[in-house]
Amino acid sequence: NNDQVERVIRDRRVQAVSFTGSSAAGAKVAAVAASEIKPAVLELGGSDPCLILSDADLDKAAEVVTLSRIINAGQSCIAAKRIIVEAPVYDAFIDKLATRLSALKLGDPRAESTDVGPIARPDLRDNLHRQVRQTIDAGARCLLGGEMPEGDGFFYPVTLLVDVTPGMAASCEETFGPVAVVMKADDAEQALAMANDSDYGLAGSVWTRTERGEALARRMETGQVSVNGIVKTDPRLPSGGIKRSGVGRELGAHGIHEFVNAQQVWIGPVKG
């Protein structure tokens, strides 16, 4: 519980803190650590943008985006959560994405035939459903799912929301579940602006020509970017976010340096 965590952080034997979780919980952990003058690395929530530009391989993008959004029943910090599609390929990409999402099976996570398991807690499912309903009420179209299922377990159906616009709940809040949110951009510049218009900055991805994707990636306000591939962590590379998505880096050399003492030793000149 919270009291136990606070006692651990305040214990003199604990020299630093690394936390992965929600932005709200991270703020509390950081506050306790700061009050004890202890460093903290925070890997928090995200609303990762995924840019699909008109020159992208739509079939490959739809395949990877489906995995990125649905892995672990959509309960992943880094995932394709805001899918921003350039106007010329908007309808075509939605068709391809809908085909793949509709084929997924919701059920017992212990069964090999299951693609999507349950949500971790009932309150998380309730909040996800609130986000979906508020987004639909604000004008988005729901092509798949969107209804709270009956029966045992905290299951939520694979849901596809399209025509989502900035300001809607599913575009400005983190959706932690199997909900794909699709937004339309007039061009690449607008897509990038929409991607950066977020309180979060954990990860992002872009689907386009490699050189163009690399150039756009450098302008994305995130801690990591994937070009023509799934966003993921790698123990060899630094991982973390900016804005409300965290502080510091995990993994790689940067992650090690977060918790070492860069000590200066100066030896004066010796006479004679």
Coordinates of N, CA and C in Angstrom, one line a residue, residues 107-227:
G107 N -11.0 -13.4 -24.8 CA -11.3 -14.6 -24.0 C -10.3 -14.9 -23.0
D108 N -10.3 -16.1 -22.5 CA -9.5 -16.5 -21.4 C -8.0 -16.4 -21.8
P109 N -7.2 -15.7 -21.1 CA -5.8 -15.5 -21.5 C -5.0 -16.8 -21.4
R110 N -5.5 -17.8 -20.8 CA -4.8 -19.1 -20.7 C -5.0 -19.9 -21.9
A111 N -6.0 -19.6 -22.7 CA -6.3 -20.4 -23.9 C -5.4 -19.9 -25.1
E112 N -4.8 -20.8 -25.8 CA -3.9 -20.4 -26.9 C -4.6 -19.7 -28.0
S113 N -5.9 -19.9 -28.1 CA -6.7 -19.3 -29.2 C -7.1 -17.9 -28.9
T114 N -6.8 -17.4 -27.7 CA -7.2 -16.1 -27.3 C -6.2 -15.1 -27.7
D115 N -6.7 -13.9 -28.3 CA -5.8 -12.8 -28.7 C -5.8 -11.7 -27.7
V116 N -6.9 -11.5 -27.0 CA -7.1 -10.4 -26.1 C -7.7 -10.8 -24.8
G117 N -7.0 -10.6 -23.7 CA -7.4 -11.0 -22.4 C -8.2 -9.9 -21.7
P118 N -8.3 -10.0 -20.4 CA -9.1 -9.0 -19.6 C -8.3 -7.8 -19.2
I119 N -9.0 -6.8 -18.7 CA -8.4 -5.6 -18.1 C -8.0 -5.9 -16.7
A120 N -7.0 -5.3 -16.2 CA -6.4 -5.7 -14.9 C -7.4 -5.5 -13.7
R121 N -8.1 -4.4 -13.7 CA -9.0 -4.1 -12.6 C -10.3 -3.6 -13.1
P122 N -11.4 -3.7 -12.3 CA -12.7 -3.1 -12.7 C -12.7 -1.6 -12.9
D123 N -12.0 -0.9 -12.0 CA -12.0 0.5 -12.1 C -11.3 1.0 -13.4
L124 N -10.3 0.3 -13.8 CA -9.6 0.6 -15.1 C -10.5 0.4 -16.3
R125 N -11.3 -0.7 -16.2 CA -12.2 -1.0 -17.3 C -13.3 0.1 -17.3
D126 N -13.8 0.5 -16.2 CA -14.8 1.5 -16.1 C -14.3 2.8 -16.7
N127 N -13.1 3.2 -16.4 CA -12.5 4.4 -16.9 C -12.3 4.4 -18.4
L128 N -11.9 3.2 -18.9 CA -11.7 3.0 -20.3 C -13.1 3.2 -21.0
H129 N -14.1 2.6 -20.5 CA -15.4 2.7 -21.1 C -15.9 4.1 -21.1
R130 N -15.6 4.8 -20.0 CA -16.0 6.3 -19.9 C -15.3 7.0 -21.1
Q131 N -14.0 6.8 -21.3 CA -13.3 7.5 -22.4 C -14.0 7.2 -23.7
V132 N -14.3 5.9 -23.9 CA -14.9 5.5 -25.2 C -16.2 6.2 -25.4
R133 N -17.1 6.2 -24.4 CA -18.4 6.8 -24.5 C -18.4 8.3 -24.7
Q134 N -17.5 8.9 -23.9 CA -17.4 10.4 -24.1 C -16.9 10.8 -25.4
T135 N -16.0 10.0 -26.0 CA -15.4 10.2 -27.3 C -16.5 10.1 -28.4
I136 N -17.3 9.0 -28.3 CA -18.4 8.8 -29.2 C -19.4 9.9 -29.1
D137 N -19.8 10.3 -27.9 CA -20.7 11.4 -27.6 C -20.2 12.7 -28.2
A138 N -18.9 12.9 -28.3 CA -18.3 14.1 -28.8 C -18.3 14.1 -30.3
G139 N -18.7 13.0 -31.0 CA -18.7 13.0 -32.5 C -17.9 12.0 -33.2
A140 N -17.1 11.2 -32.5 CA -16.3 10.1 -33.1 C -17.3 9.0 -33.5
R141 N -16.8 8.2 -34.5 CA -17.6 7.0 -34.9 C -16.9 5.8 -34.4
C142 N -17.7 4.8 -33.9 CA -17.3 3.6 -33.4 C -17.6 2.5 -34.4
L143 N -16.5 1.9 -35.0 CA -16.7 0.9 -36.0 C -16.6 -0.5 -35.4
L144 N -16.0 -0.7 -34.3 CA -16.0 -2.0 -33.6 C -16.1 -1.8 -32.1
G145 N -16.7 -2.7 -31.4 CA -16.7 -2.7 -29.9 C -17.5 -1.5 -29.4
G146 N -17.0 -1.0 -28.3 CA -17.5 0.1 -27.6 C -18.6 -0.1 -26.6
E147 N -19.0 -1.4 -26.4 CA -20.0 -1.8 -25.5 C -19.5 -2.6 -24.3
M148 N -19.9 -2.3 -23.1 CA -19.4 -3.1 -22.0 C -20.0 -4.5 -22.0
P149 N -19.2 -5.5 -22.0 CA -19.7 -6.9 -22.1 C -20.3 -7.4 -20.8
E150 N -21.2 -8.3 -20.9 CA -21.8 -8.9 -19.7 C -21.0 -10.2 -19.3
G151 N -21.2 -10.7 -18.1 CA -20.5 -11.9 -17.7 C -19.4 -11.7 -16.8
D152 N -18.7 -12.7 -16.4 CA -17.6 -12.7 -15.5 C -16.3 -12.1 -16.1
G153 N -15.5 -11.6 -15.3 CA -14.2 -11.1 -15.8 C -14.3 -9.6 -16.2
F154 N -13.1 -9.0 -16.2 CA -13.0 -7.6 -16.6 C -12.7 -7.4 -18.0
F155 N -13.4 -8.0 -18.9 CA -13.1 -8.0 -20.3 C -13.7 -6.7 -20.9
Y156 N -13.0 -6.2 -22.0 CA -13.5 -5.1 -22.8 C -13.2 -5.4 -24.3
P157 N -14.2 -5.2 -25.1 CA -14.0 -5.6 -26.5 C -13.0 -4.8 -27.3
V158 N -12.4 -5.4 -28.2 CA -11.5 -4.6 -29.2 C -12.4 -3.5 -29.8
T159 N -12.0 -2.3 -29.7 CA -12.8 -1.1 -30.1 C -12.0 -0.3 -31.1
L160 N -12.7 0.2 -32.1 CA -12.1 1.0 -33.1 C -12.9 2.3 -33.2
L161 N -12.2 3.4 -32.8 CA -12.8 4.7 -32.9 C -12.2 5.5 -34.0
V162 N -12.9 6.1 -34.9 CA -12.4 6.9 -36.0 C -13.0 8.3 -36.0
D163 N -12.4 9.1 -36.8 CA -12.9 10.5 -36.8 C -12.7 11.2 -35.5
V164 N -11.7 10.8 -34.7 CA -11.5 11.4 -33.4 C -10.7 12.7 -33.6
T165 N -11.0 13.7 -32.9 CA -10.4 15.0 -33.1 C -9.7 15.4 -31.8
P166 N -8.8 16.4 -31.8 CA -8.1 16.9 -30.6 C -9.2 17.4 -29.6
G167 N -8.9 17.1 -28.4 CA -9.9 17.6 -27.3 C -10.8 16.5 -26.9
M168 N -11.0 15.5 -27.7 CA -11.9 14.4 -27.3 C -11.1 13.5 -26.2
A169 N -11.9 12.9 -25.4 CA -11.3 12.1 -24.3 C -10.2 11.1 -24.7
A170 N -10.5 10.4 -25.8 CA -9.6 9.3 -26.2 C -8.3 9.9 -26.9
S171 N -8.3 11.2 -27.2 CA -7.2 11.8 -27.9 C -6.3 12.5 -26.9
C172 N -6.8 13.0 -25.8 CA -6.0 13.8 -24.8 C -5.8 13.0 -23.5
E173 N -6.4 11.9 -23.3 CA -6.1 11.1 -22.2 C -5.4 9.8 -22.6
E174 N -4.8 9.1 -21.7 CA -4.2 7.8 -22.0 C -5.3 6.8 -22.0
T175 N -5.4 6.0 -23.1 CA -6.4 4.9 -23.1 C -5.6 3.6 -22.8
F176 N -5.9 3.0 -21.7 CA -5.2 1.8 -21.3 C -6.0 0.6 -21.5
G177 N -6.1 0.1 -22.7 CA -6.9 -1.0 -23.0 C -7.0 -1.2 -24.5
P178 N -7.8 -2.2 -25.0 CA -7.8 -2.5 -26.5 C -8.6 -1.6 -27.3
V179 N -8.3 -0.3 -27.3 CA -9.0 0.7 -28.0 C -8.1 1.4 -29.0
A180 N -8.4 1.3 -30.3 CA -7.6 2.0 -31.3 C -8.3 3.3 -31.6
V181 N -7.5 4.4 -31.6 CA -8.0 5.7 -31.8 C -7.4 6.3 -33.1
V182 N -8.3 6.6 -34.1 CA -7.8 7.0 -35.4 C -8.2 8.5 -35.6
M183 N -7.2 9.3 -36.0 CA -7.4 10.7 -36.3 C -6.9 11.0 -37.7
K184 N -7.5 12.0 -38.3 CA -7.1 12.4 -39.7 C -6.3 13.7 -39.7
A185 N -5.3 13.7 -40.5 CA -4.4 14.9 -40.7 C -4.4 15.3 -42.2
D186 N -4.4 16.5 -42.5 CA -4.4 17.0 -43.9 C -3.1 16.6 -44.5
D187 N -2.0 16.7 -43.8 CA -0.6 16.4 -44.4 C 0.3 16.1 -43.2
A188 N 1.6 15.8 -43.6 CA 2.6 15.4 -42.6 C 2.8 16.4 -41.5
E189 N 2.8 17.7 -41.9 CA 3.1 18.7 -40.9 C 1.9 18.8 -39.9
Q190 N 0.7 18.7 -40.4 CA -0.4 18.7 -39.4 C -0.4 17.4 -38.5
A191 N 0.0 16.3 -39.1 CA 0.1 15.1 -38.3 C 1.1 15.2 -37.2
L192 N 2.3 15.9 -37.5 CA 3.3 16.1 -36.5 C 2.8 17.0 -35.4
A193 N 2.1 18.1 -35.8 CA 1.6 19.0 -34.9 C 0.6 18.3 -33.9
M194 N -0.3 17.5 -34.5 CA -1.2 16.7 -33.7 C -0.5 15.8 -32.7
A195 N 0.6 15.1 -33.2 CA 1.3 14.2 -32.4 C 1.9 14.9 -31.2
N196 N 2.4 16.1 -31.4 CA 3.1 16.8 -30.3 C 2.1 17.6 -29.4
D197 N 0.9 17.7 -29.8 CA -0.2 18.3 -29.0 C -0.7 17.4 -28.0
S198 N 0.1 17.1 -27.0 CA -0.2 16.2 -25.9 C 0.6 16.5 -24.7
D199 N 0.0 16.2 -23.5 CA 0.7 16.3 -22.3 C 1.7 15.2 -22.0
Y200 N 1.6 14.2 -22.9 CA 2.5 13.0 -22.8 C 3.6 13.1 -23.8
G201 N 4.7 12.4 -23.5 CA 5.8 12.3 -24.5 C 6.6 11.1 -24.3
L202 N 6.0 9.9 -24.2 CA 6.7 8.7 -24.0 C 7.4 8.2 -25.2
A203 N 6.6 7.7 -26.2 CA 7.2 7.2 -27.4 C 6.3 7.6 -28.6
G204 N 6.7 7.2 -29.8 CA 6.0 7.5 -31.0 C 6.5 6.7 -32.1
S205 N 5.8 6.7 -33.2 CA 6.2 6.0 -34.4 C 5.7 6.7 -35.6
V206 N 6.4 6.4 -36.8 CA 6.0 7.1 -38.0 C 6.2 6.1 -39.1
W207 N 5.3 6.0 -40.1 CA 5.3 5.1 -41.2 C 5.4 5.9 -42.5
T208 N 6.6 5.8 -43.1 CA 6.8 6.6 -44.3 C 8.2 6.1 -44.9
R209 N 8.7 6.8 -45.9 CA 10.0 6.5 -46.4 C 11.1 6.7 -45.2
T210 N 12.1 5.9 -45.2 CA 13.0 5.9 -44.1 C 13.6 7.2 -43.8
E211 N 14.1 7.9 -44.9 CA 14.8 9.2 -44.7 C 13.8 10.2 -44.2
R212 N 12.6 10.2 -44.7 CA 11.6 11.2 -44.3 C 11.2 10.9 -42.8
G213 N 11.1 9.6 -42.5 CA 10.7 9.2 -41.2 C 11.7 9.6 -40.1
E214 N 13.0 9.4 -40.5 CA 14.0 9.8 -39.5 C 14.0 11.3 -39.3
A215 N 13.8 12.1 -40.3 CA 13.7 13.6 -40.2 C 12.5 14.0 -39.3
L216 N 11.4 13.3 -39.5 CA 10.2 13.6 -38.7 C 10.4 13.2 -37.2
A217 N 11.0 12.0 -37.1 CA 11.3 11.5 -35.7 C 12.0 12.5 -34.9
R218 N 13.0 13.2 -35.4 CA 13.8 14.1 -34.7 C 12.9 15.3 -34.2
R219 N 11.8 15.5 -34.8 CA 10.9 16.6 -34.4 C 9.8 16.2 -33.5
M220 N 9.7 14.9 -33.2 CA 8.6 14.4 -32.3 C 9.0 14.6 -30.9
E221 N 8.1 15.1 -30.1 CA 8.4 15.4 -28.7 C 8.1 14.2 -27.8
T222 N 9.0 13.2 -28.0 CA 8.9 11.9 -27.3 C 10.3 11.5 -26.9
G223 N 10.3 10.5 -26.0 CA 11.6 9.9 -25.5 C 12.2 8.9 -26.5
Q224 N 11.4 8.3 -27.3 CA 11.8 7.4 -28.3 C 10.9 7.3 -29.5
V225 N 11.4 7.0 -30.6 CA 10.6 6.9 -31.8 C 11.0 5.7 -32.7
S226 N 10.0 5.0 -33.3 CA 10.2 4.0 -34.2 C 9.8 4.4 -35.6
V227 N 10.7 4.1 -36.6 CA 10.3 4.4 -38.0 C 10.0 3.1 -38.7

